[in-house]
């Protein structure tokens, strides 16, 4: 049985896992990232990153390289699928207390590769599936599927919505929202010419949108409530594509063209899950030398575009707390680690509560059916949606400064 020792062990090489490892590296702390697959996984194709996400990426030192590959969006436009009329249009460059807004749609694979490229060789251990972990004094013994045991001073769960680490902490399984999301990625041979807009379409139980990543690629999505009438789709991407096309007959030609230019293999469908907001106060996301970050911490509906941005925010703040704990003096190291992770959990609790709650309420209104919900959606929510998005992103995780 092989035994490996590491001060910090991170489960999962997704956005939060790699960003936490990079944050620690910038602060002079080595970590080991355990990834169950044999390579980086980029499920989801792309994601929107808002001002808080870009500030976090700048803190990690990779913001500028990613900006050069992705277009900055200038305007948000919402359109009713019922009437075909615009229900909201606002610029996306407003300034908040933490600086000017910045919104770009980022290729997920490019982001993961940019994070991984900056890590020291050997930081990521692939084909390392977590089976379980146990206490061993002040360390955790992490048992992997191949029989390897990793001894860790600190264990960080960045293992997604179905997190093993979150379950150990006592967090409940994320709740199903009753809705599913279809996501796609269209790649054009020539420049698509769609400009710098975030276009959104809202209808009876349907929310769809498209965002340009660069001059030749567009990310799109559609959320819906599954029923017996949609069970025939299952995971057949050709049928899913046809369903999306049928639901967006009243959308403009831009959206229709993007769907038509999406290959079936560039379409995925997943149920949407979220953590009950009150859990951030009734249960803890850290215990002793264990904590969680990213989707393992705060899975949320994607309507406020904060899944990726908040995950990178988590990572920067967590890296600072861990570094201070390992390099500190005074009380014994184990106590410093426990206090550091507790400080991280406390600092992120209200932020997570705000984002998850806002996303759930907005998602409920956007997907609501009936004349009352239609009135609320088109007359009250849509005109202020850009303001809500900007409010959620008006946050700054600070800089990383090595001691």
Short mmCIF file of C-alpha atoms in Angstrom, two decimals:
data_model
loop_
_atom_site.label_atom_id
_atom_site.label_comp_id
_atom_site.label_asym_id
_atom_site.label_seq_id
_atom_site.Cartn_x
_atom_site.Cartn_y
_atom_site.Cartn_z
CA UNK A 1 0.00 0.00 0.00
CA UNK A 2 1.49 3.30 -1.12
CA UNK A 3 1.38 6.15 1.40
CA UNK A 4 1.70 9.82 0.39
CA UNK A 5 1.92 12.82 2.72
CA UNK A 6 0.82 16.36 1.93
CA UNK A 7 0.06 19.39 4.06
CA UNK A 8 -2.98 20.25 1.94
CA UNK A 9 -5.03 17.73 -0.05
CA UNK A 10 -7.70 19.05 -2.42
CA UNK A 11 -10.32 16.65 -3.77
CA UNK A 12 -11.35 17.57 -7.30
CA UNK A 13 -9.53 19.29 -10.17
CA UNK A 14 -12.39 21.53 -11.21
CA UNK A 15 -12.39 25.32 -11.08
CA UNK A 16 -12.39 25.68 -7.30
CA UNK A 17 -9.90 22.85 -6.75
CA UNK A 18 -7.32 24.16 -9.22
CA UNK A 19 -7.85 27.77 -8.17
CA UNK A 20 -7.30 26.87 -4.50
CA UNK A 21 -4.13 24.99 -5.40
CA UNK A 22 -2.88 27.96 -7.45
CA UNK A 23 -3.72 30.41 -4.68
CA UNK A 24 -1.71 28.30 -2.24
CA UNK A 25 1.15 28.05 -4.72
CA UNK A 26 1.26 31.84 -5.07
CA UNK A 27 1.56 32.00 -1.26
CA UNK A 28 4.36 29.42 -1.14
CA UNK A 29 2.28 26.45 0.05
CA UNK A 30 2.39 23.12 -1.78
CA UNK A 31 -0.78 21.09 -2.19
CA UNK A 32 -1.90 17.86 -3.81
CA UNK A 33 -5.00 17.82 -6.03
CA UNK A 34 -6.74 14.45 -6.37
CA UNK A 35 -8.73 14.02 -9.58
CA UNK A 36 -10.77 10.89 -10.21
CA UNK A 37 -10.60 11.04 -14.02
CA UNK A 38 -7.47 10.52 -16.10
CA UNK A 39 -7.45 14.11 -17.40
CA UNK A 40 -8.95 17.55 -16.81
CA UNK A 41 -12.73 17.51 -17.21
CA UNK A 42 -14.51 20.46 -18.80
CA UNK A 43 -18.19 19.53 -18.65
CA UNK A 44 -20.39 22.49 -19.46
CA UNK A 45 -18.37 24.03 -22.32
CA UNK A 46 -18.34 27.61 -21.01
CA UNK A 47 -19.39 29.89 -18.15
CA UNK A 48 -19.94 33.58 -17.58
CA UNK A 49 -17.43 35.29 -15.31
CA UNK A 50 -18.40 38.60 -13.73
CA UNK A 51 -16.41 41.37 -12.04
CA UNK A 52 -15.78 39.47 -8.80
CA UNK A 53 -14.54 36.46 -10.75
CA UNK A 54 -12.11 38.56 -12.76
CA UNK A 55 -10.78 40.22 -9.62
CA UNK A 56 -10.15 36.74 -8.21
CA UNK A 57 -8.42 35.60 -11.40
CA UNK A 58 -6.25 38.73 -11.29
CA UNK A 59 -5.29 37.81 -7.72
CA UNK A 60 -4.26 34.37 -9.01
CA UNK A 61 -2.23 35.97 -11.81
CA UNK A 62 -4.06 34.59 -14.86
CA UNK A 63 -6.69 37.26 -15.54
CA UNK A 64 -4.87 39.07 -18.35
CA UNK A 65 -4.10 35.95 -20.40
CA UNK A 66 -7.76 34.91 -20.28
CA UNK A 67 -9.02 38.39 -21.19
CA UNK A 68 -7.07 38.26 -24.44
CA UNK A 69 -9.05 35.19 -25.54
CA UNK A 70 -12.57 36.22 -24.52
CA UNK A 71 -14.76 39.18 -25.50
CA UNK A 72 -15.99 41.67 -22.92
CA UNK A 73 -19.76 41.98 -23.03
CA UNK A 74 -21.23 45.48 -23.17
CA UNK A 75 -25.00 45.07 -22.91
CA UNK A 76 -27.70 42.86 -21.40
CA UNK A 77 -30.96 42.44 -23.34
CA UNK A 78 -34.06 40.49 -22.27
CA UNK A 79 -36.86 39.54 -24.66
CA UNK A 80 -40.27 38.01 -23.99
CA UNK A 81 -40.88 34.77 -25.87
CA UNK A 82 -44.61 35.46 -25.47
CA UNK A 83 -44.77 38.90 -27.06
CA UNK A 84 -41.42 39.11 -28.84
CA UNK A 85 -40.90 42.51 -27.23
CA UNK A 86 -37.86 43.71 -25.29
CA UNK A 87 -38.44 43.65 -21.52
CA UNK A 88 -35.09 44.97 -20.37
CA UNK A 89 -31.90 46.49 -21.80
CA UNK A 90 -29.01 47.81 -19.72
CA UNK A 91 -25.24 48.31 -20.10
CA UNK A 92 -22.90 45.88 -18.37
CA UNK A 93 -20.15 48.38 -17.58
CA UNK A 94 -21.65 50.07 -14.55
CA UNK A 95 -19.32 50.77 -11.64
CA UNK A 96 -19.89 49.49 -8.11
CA UNK A 97 -18.06 50.03 -4.86
CA UNK A 98 -15.43 47.52 -6.00
CA UNK A 99 -14.77 49.03 -9.41
CA UNK A 100 -16.10 48.82 -12.94
CA UNK A 101 -18.07 45.77 -13.96
CA UNK A 102 -16.55 43.22 -16.32
CA UNK A 103 -18.43 40.35 -17.94
CA UNK A 104 -16.96 37.75 -20.28
CA UNK A 105 -18.03 34.25 -21.28
CA UNK A 106 -15.07 31.94 -20.78
CA UNK A 107 -14.35 28.60 -22.40
CA UNK A 108 -14.29 26.19 -19.43
CA UNK A 109 -11.50 24.03 -20.88
CA UNK A 110 -9.33 27.08 -21.51
CA UNK A 111 -9.88 28.26 -17.92
CA UNK A 112 -8.98 24.88 -16.41
CA UNK A 113 -5.86 24.60 -18.58
CA UNK A 114 -4.79 28.13 -17.61
CA UNK A 115 -5.07 27.25 -13.92
CA UNK A 116 -3.33 23.87 -14.30
CA UNK A 117 -0.49 25.35 -16.38
CA UNK A 118 0.59 27.60 -13.50
CA UNK A 119 0.82 24.76 -10.97
CA UNK A 120 4.10 22.97 -10.18
CA UNK A 121 4.53 19.61 -11.87
CA UNK A 122 3.02 16.80 -9.82
CA UNK A 123 0.42 18.96 -8.09
CA UNK A 124 -2.45 17.18 -9.85
CA UNK A 125 -2.71 13.42 -9.34
CA UNK A 126 -5.05 11.96 -11.94
CA UNK A 127 -6.96 8.65 -11.72
CA UNK A 128 -7.18 9.23 -7.96
CA UNK A 129 -10.78 8.58 -6.98
CA UNK A 130 -11.64 9.23 -3.32
CA UNK A 131 -13.26 6.21 -1.63
CA UNK A 132 -13.40 7.46 1.96
CA UNK A 133 -11.30 9.21 4.58
CA UNK A 134 -10.80 8.80 8.31
CA UNK A 135 -9.18 10.44 11.32
CA UNK A 136 -5.61 9.67 12.33
CA UNK A 137 -4.65 11.99 15.15
CA UNK A 138 -4.61 15.51 13.74
CA UNK A 139 -4.41 14.23 10.16
CA UNK A 140 -6.89 12.78 7.71
CA UNK A 141 -6.15 9.50 5.98
CA UNK A 142 -7.57 9.74 2.46
CA UNK A 143 -8.16 6.33 0.87
CA UNK A 144 -8.12 6.16 -2.93
CA UNK A 145 -9.60 3.54 -5.24
CA UNK A 146 -6.16 2.28 -6.30
CA UNK A 147 -5.24 1.48 -2.69
CA UNK A 148 -3.11 4.57 -2.12
CA UNK A 149 -3.48 6.38 1.20
CA UNK A 150 -2.79 10.12 1.44
CA UNK A 151 -2.03 11.69 4.83
CA UNK A 152 -3.26 15.29 4.98
CA UNK A 153 -2.98 18.07 7.52
CA UNK A 154 -5.84 19.84 5.72
CA UNK A 155 -8.52 18.29 3.49
CA UNK A 156 -10.46 20.54 1.10
CA UNK A 157 -13.49 19.21 -0.74
CA UNK A 158 -13.86 20.71 -4.20
CA UNK A 159 -15.65 17.61 -5.42
CA UNK A 160 -18.79 19.17 -6.83
CA UNK A 161 -22.50 18.94 -6.19
CA UNK A 162 -22.35 15.31 -5.03
CA UNK A 163 -19.44 15.99 -2.69
CA UNK A 164 -18.20 13.17 -0.47
CA UNK A 165 -16.49 15.73 1.75
CA UNK A 166 -19.65 17.83 2.15
CA UNK A 167 -21.56 14.69 3.18
CA UNK A 168 -18.92 13.96 5.85
CA UNK A 169 -19.33 17.50 7.17
CA UNK A 170 -23.05 16.83 7.65
CA UNK A 171 -24.32 18.96 4.77
CA UNK A 172 -27.44 17.56 3.14
CA UNK A 173 -27.60 16.39 -0.43
CA UNK A 174 -28.35 19.37 -2.70
CA UNK A 175 -32.06 19.70 -3.44
CA UNK A 176 -33.50 19.27 -6.91
CA UNK A 177 -35.08 22.51 -8.15
CA UNK A 178 -37.58 20.69 -10.33
CA UNK A 179 -35.89 22.13 -13.41
CA UNK A 180 -33.26 21.04 -15.90
CA UNK A 181 -30.73 22.96 -17.97
CA UNK A 182 -29.71 22.27 -21.54
CA UNK A 183 -26.39 23.82 -22.52
CA UNK A 184 -24.68 24.05 -25.86
CA UNK A 185 -21.63 25.46 -27.57
CA UNK A 186 -21.73 26.61 -31.20
CA UNK A 187 -18.53 27.06 -33.19
CA UNK A 188 -18.70 28.98 -36.48
CA UNK A 189 -16.26 28.68 -39.37
CA UNK A 190 -16.24 32.46 -39.81
CA UNK A 191 -16.93 35.35 -37.43
CA UNK A 192 -20.55 35.25 -36.28
CA UNK A 193 -20.91 39.03 -35.91
CA UNK A 194 -23.27 38.89 -32.93
CA UNK A 195 -21.49 41.64 -31.04
CA UNK A 196 -20.97 42.12 -27.33
CA UNK A 197 -24.41 41.32 -25.94
CA UNK A 198 -25.77 38.93 -23.34
CA UNK A 199 -29.15 38.01 -24.86
CA UNK A 200 -31.83 36.40 -22.71
CA UNK A 201 -35.28 35.08 -23.65
CA UNK A 202 -38.04 34.51 -21.08
CA UNK A 203 -41.32 32.68 -21.58
CA UNK A 204 -43.86 30.40 -19.91
CA UNK A 205 -41.62 28.08 -17.89
CA UNK A 206 -38.71 28.69 -20.27
CA UNK A 207 -35.53 30.69 -19.82
CA UNK A 208 -32.92 30.76 -22.59
CA UNK A 209 -29.94 32.83 -23.54
CA UNK A 210 -26.78 33.17 -25.59
CA UNK A 211 -23.40 34.72 -24.83
CA UNK A 212 -20.48 35.14 -27.20
CA UNK A 213 -17.14 33.78 -25.99
CA UNK A 214 -15.10 35.09 -28.89
CA UNK A 215 -15.60 36.01 -32.55
CA UNK A 216 -16.32 32.40 -33.60
CA UNK A 217 -17.95 30.68 -30.63
CA UNK A 218 -21.21 31.16 -28.73
CA UNK A 219 -22.41 29.54 -25.51
CA UNK A 220 -26.17 29.06 -25.09
CA UNK A 221 -28.56 27.58 -22.56
CA UNK A 222 -32.20 26.75 -21.95
CA UNK A 223 -33.84 25.82 -18.64
CA UNK A 224 -37.20 24.06 -18.47
CA UNK A 225 -39.42 21.98 -16.20
CA UNK A 226 -39.32 18.32 -17.27
CA UNK A 227 -42.56 16.36 -17.54
CA UNK A 228 -43.93 13.17 -19.04
CA UNK A 229 -44.04 15.05 -22.34
CA UNK A 230 -40.25 15.57 -22.28
CA UNK A 231 -39.18 12.15 -20.96
CA UNK A 232 -38.75 10.91 -24.53
CA UNK A 233 -35.62 13.04 -24.90
CA UNK A 234 -33.58 11.24 -22.22
CA UNK A 235 -29.95 11.93 -23.22
CA UNK A 236 -30.39 11.79 -26.99
CA UNK A 237 -28.73 15.06 -27.96
CA UNK A 238 -30.38 15.14 -31.40
CA UNK A 239 -33.81 15.00 -29.76
CA UNK A 240 -32.72 17.57 -27.17
CA UNK A 241 -31.61 19.92 -29.93
CA UNK A 242 -34.98 19.55 -31.65
CA UNK A 243 -36.78 20.26 -28.36
CA UNK A 244 -34.80 23.48 -27.89
CA UNK A 245 -35.56 24.51 -31.47
CA UNK A 246 -39.28 23.94 -30.92
CA UNK A 247 -39.30 25.92 -27.68
CA UNK A 248 -37.61 28.91 -29.29
CA UNK A 249 -39.77 29.35 -32.39
CA UNK A 250 -40.61 32.91 -31.30
CA UNK A 251 -36.98 33.83 -30.57
CA UNK A 252 -35.05 36.02 -33.01
CA UNK A 253 -32.91 34.63 -35.83
CA UNK A 254 -29.67 35.01 -33.88
CA UNK A 255 -30.68 32.45 -31.28
CA UNK A 256 -32.13 30.10 -33.90
CA UNK A 257 -28.95 30.25 -35.98
CA UNK A 258 -26.80 29.48 -32.94
CA UNK A 259 -28.88 26.38 -32.15
CA UNK A 260 -28.72 25.22 -35.76
CA UNK A 261 -24.93 25.56 -35.79
CA UNK A 262 -24.46 23.46 -32.63
CA UNK A 263 -23.25 19.91 -33.15
CA UNK A 264 -25.14 17.27 -31.13
CA UNK A 265 -21.94 16.33 -29.28
CA UNK A 266 -21.73 19.92 -28.04
CA UNK A 267 -25.02 19.68 -26.15
CA UNK A 268 -25.58 18.45 -22.59
CA UNK A 269 -28.58 18.31 -20.27
CA UNK A 270 -28.49 18.21 -16.46
CA UNK A 271 -30.90 18.64 -13.54
CA UNK A 272 -30.44 21.86 -11.56
CA UNK A 273 -29.70 21.53 -7.84
CA UNK A 274 -29.09 23.96 -5.01
CA UNK A 275 -28.33 24.00 -1.31
CA UNK A 276 -31.09 25.13 1.00
CA UNK A 277 -30.00 28.68 2.06
CA UNK A 278 -30.66 28.10 5.77
CA UNK A 279 -28.00 25.36 5.82
CA UNK A 280 -25.32 28.06 5.82
CA UNK A 281 -26.43 28.92 9.35
CA UNK A 282 -27.65 25.58 10.71
CA UNK A 283 -24.66 23.53 9.55
CA UNK A 284 -20.97 24.25 9.10
CA UNK A 285 -18.91 24.03 5.92
CA UNK A 286 -15.77 23.44 8.00
CA UNK A 287 -14.97 21.08 10.84
CA UNK A 288 -11.53 20.72 12.33
CA UNK A 289 -9.12 20.45 9.41
CA UNK A 290 -11.78 19.80 6.73
CA UNK A 291 -13.77 22.25 4.59
CA UNK A 292 -15.44 22.61 1.19
CA UNK A 293 -15.41 25.17 -1.63
CA UNK A 294 -17.16 25.83 -4.93
CA UNK A 295 -20.15 23.67 -5.85
CA UNK A 296 -19.47 21.38 -2.89
CA UNK A 297 -20.09 24.44 -0.69
CA UNK A 298 -22.85 26.41 -2.44
CA UNK A 299 -24.47 24.73 -5.46
CA UNK A 300 -26.96 27.21 -6.92
CA UNK A 301 -29.20 27.85 -9.87
CA UNK A 302 -27.24 29.44 -12.75
CA UNK A 303 -29.56 32.43 -13.20
CA UNK A 304 -27.22 35.00 -11.59
CA UNK A 305 -24.09 33.70 -13.33
CA UNK A 306 -22.13 33.28 -10.11
CA UNK A 307 -21.25 29.58 -10.04
CA UNK A 308 -17.76 30.02 -11.47
CA UNK A 309 -17.03 33.50 -10.15
CA UNK A 310 -17.97 32.65 -6.57
CA UNK A 311 -15.93 29.43 -6.76
CA UNK A 312 -12.77 31.37 -7.64
CA UNK A 313 -13.58 33.87 -4.88
CA UNK A 314 -13.80 30.97 -2.41
CA UNK A 315 -10.40 29.73 -3.54
CA UNK A 316 -8.55 33.01 -3.06
CA UNK A 317 -9.95 33.57 0.42
CA UNK A 318 -9.43 29.93 1.43
CA UNK A 319 -5.82 30.00 0.20
CA UNK A 320 -5.12 33.05 2.37
CA UNK A 321 -6.69 31.44 5.45
CA UNK A 322 -4.75 28.18 4.96
CA UNK A 323 -1.44 29.94 4.31
CA UNK A 324 -1.80 32.07 7.44
CA UNK A 325 -2.64 28.98 9.50
CA UNK A 326 0.35 26.95 8.29
CA UNK A 327 2.83 29.81 8.57
CA UNK A 328 1.51 31.31 11.78
CA UNK A 329 2.92 31.14 15.28
CA UNK A 330 1.46 31.07 18.76
CA UNK A 331 -1.08 28.31 19.36
CA UNK A 332 -0.31 24.83 18.04
CA UNK A 333 -0.61 24.23 14.30
CA UNK A 334 -3.74 22.07 14.47
CA UNK A 335 -5.57 24.79 16.38
CA UNK A 336 -4.40 27.42 13.88
CA UNK A 337 -5.73 25.26 11.03
CA UNK A 338 -9.08 24.81 12.72
CA UNK A 339 -9.37 28.54 13.39
CA UNK A 340 -8.27 29.41 9.83
CA UNK A 341 -10.87 27.19 8.18
CA UNK A 342 -13.54 28.44 10.58
CA UNK A 343 -12.63 32.02 9.62
CA UNK A 344 -12.99 31.12 5.93
CA UNK A 345 -16.39 29.52 6.57
CA UNK A 346 -17.60 32.53 8.53
CA UNK A 347 -16.41 35.00 5.90
CA UNK A 348 -18.09 33.11 3.04
CA UNK A 349 -21.34 32.18 4.82
CA UNK A 350 -23.27 35.40 4.16
CA UNK A 351 -21.95 35.63 0.62
CA UNK A 352 -23.10 32.09 -0.14
CA UNK A 353 -26.48 32.75 1.46
CA UNK A 354 -27.01 35.90 -0.63
CA UNK A 355 -26.09 34.24 -3.93
CA UNK A 356 -28.00 30.99 -3.43
CA UNK A 357 -31.12 32.79 -2.14
CA UNK A 358 -31.10 35.37 -4.94
CA UNK A 359 -30.59 32.71 -7.59
CA UNK A 360 -33.44 30.61 -6.22
CA UNK A 361 -35.92 33.50 -6.07
CA UNK A 362 -34.98 34.83 -9.51
CA UNK A 363 -35.13 31.31 -10.98
CA UNK A 364 -38.58 30.77 -9.47
CA UNK A 365 -39.92 33.98 -11.00
CA UNK A 366 -38.29 33.40 -14.38
CA UNK A 367 -39.71 29.88 -14.66
CA UNK A 368 -43.15 30.70 -13.25
CA UNK A 369 -46.30 30.10 -15.26
CA UNK A 370 -49.61 31.97 -15.38
CA UNK A 371 -50.59 35.61 -15.94
CA UNK A 372 -49.47 36.83 -12.51
CA UNK A 373 -45.97 35.39 -12.84
CA UNK A 374 -45.76 36.68 -16.41
CA UNK A 375 -46.64 40.18 -15.20
CA UNK A 376 -44.06 40.05 -12.38
CA UNK A 377 -41.39 38.65 -14.71
CA UNK A 378 -41.83 41.14 -17.53
CA UNK A 379 -42.79 44.29 -15.62
CA UNK A 380 -40.67 43.99 -12.49
CA UNK A 381 -37.92 41.38 -12.80
CA UNK A 382 -36.65 41.82 -16.37
CA UNK A 383 -36.10 45.60 -16.20
CA UNK A 384 -33.97 45.15 -13.07
CA UNK A 385 -32.27 41.85 -13.94
CA UNK A 386 -29.03 43.51 -15.02
CA UNK A 387 -28.96 45.41 -11.72
CA UNK A 388 -29.40 42.14 -9.83
CA UNK A 389 -26.55 40.54 -11.78
CA UNK A 390 -24.29 43.52 -11.09
CA UNK A 391 -25.23 43.53 -7.39
CA UNK A 392 -24.30 39.85 -7.05
CA UNK A 393 -20.90 40.48 -8.64
CA UNK A 394 -19.99 43.63 -6.69
CA UNK A 395 -17.51 41.88 -4.41
CA UNK A 396 -13.74 41.75 -4.03
CA UNK A 397 -11.82 38.83 -2.53
CA UNK A 398 -8.63 40.88 -2.17
CA UNK A 399 -5.04 40.19 -3.22
CA UNK A 400 -2.69 37.29 -2.57
CA UNK A 401 0.44 38.49 -0.82
CA UNK A 402 3.08 35.95 0.19
CA UNK A 403 4.56 36.49 3.65
#
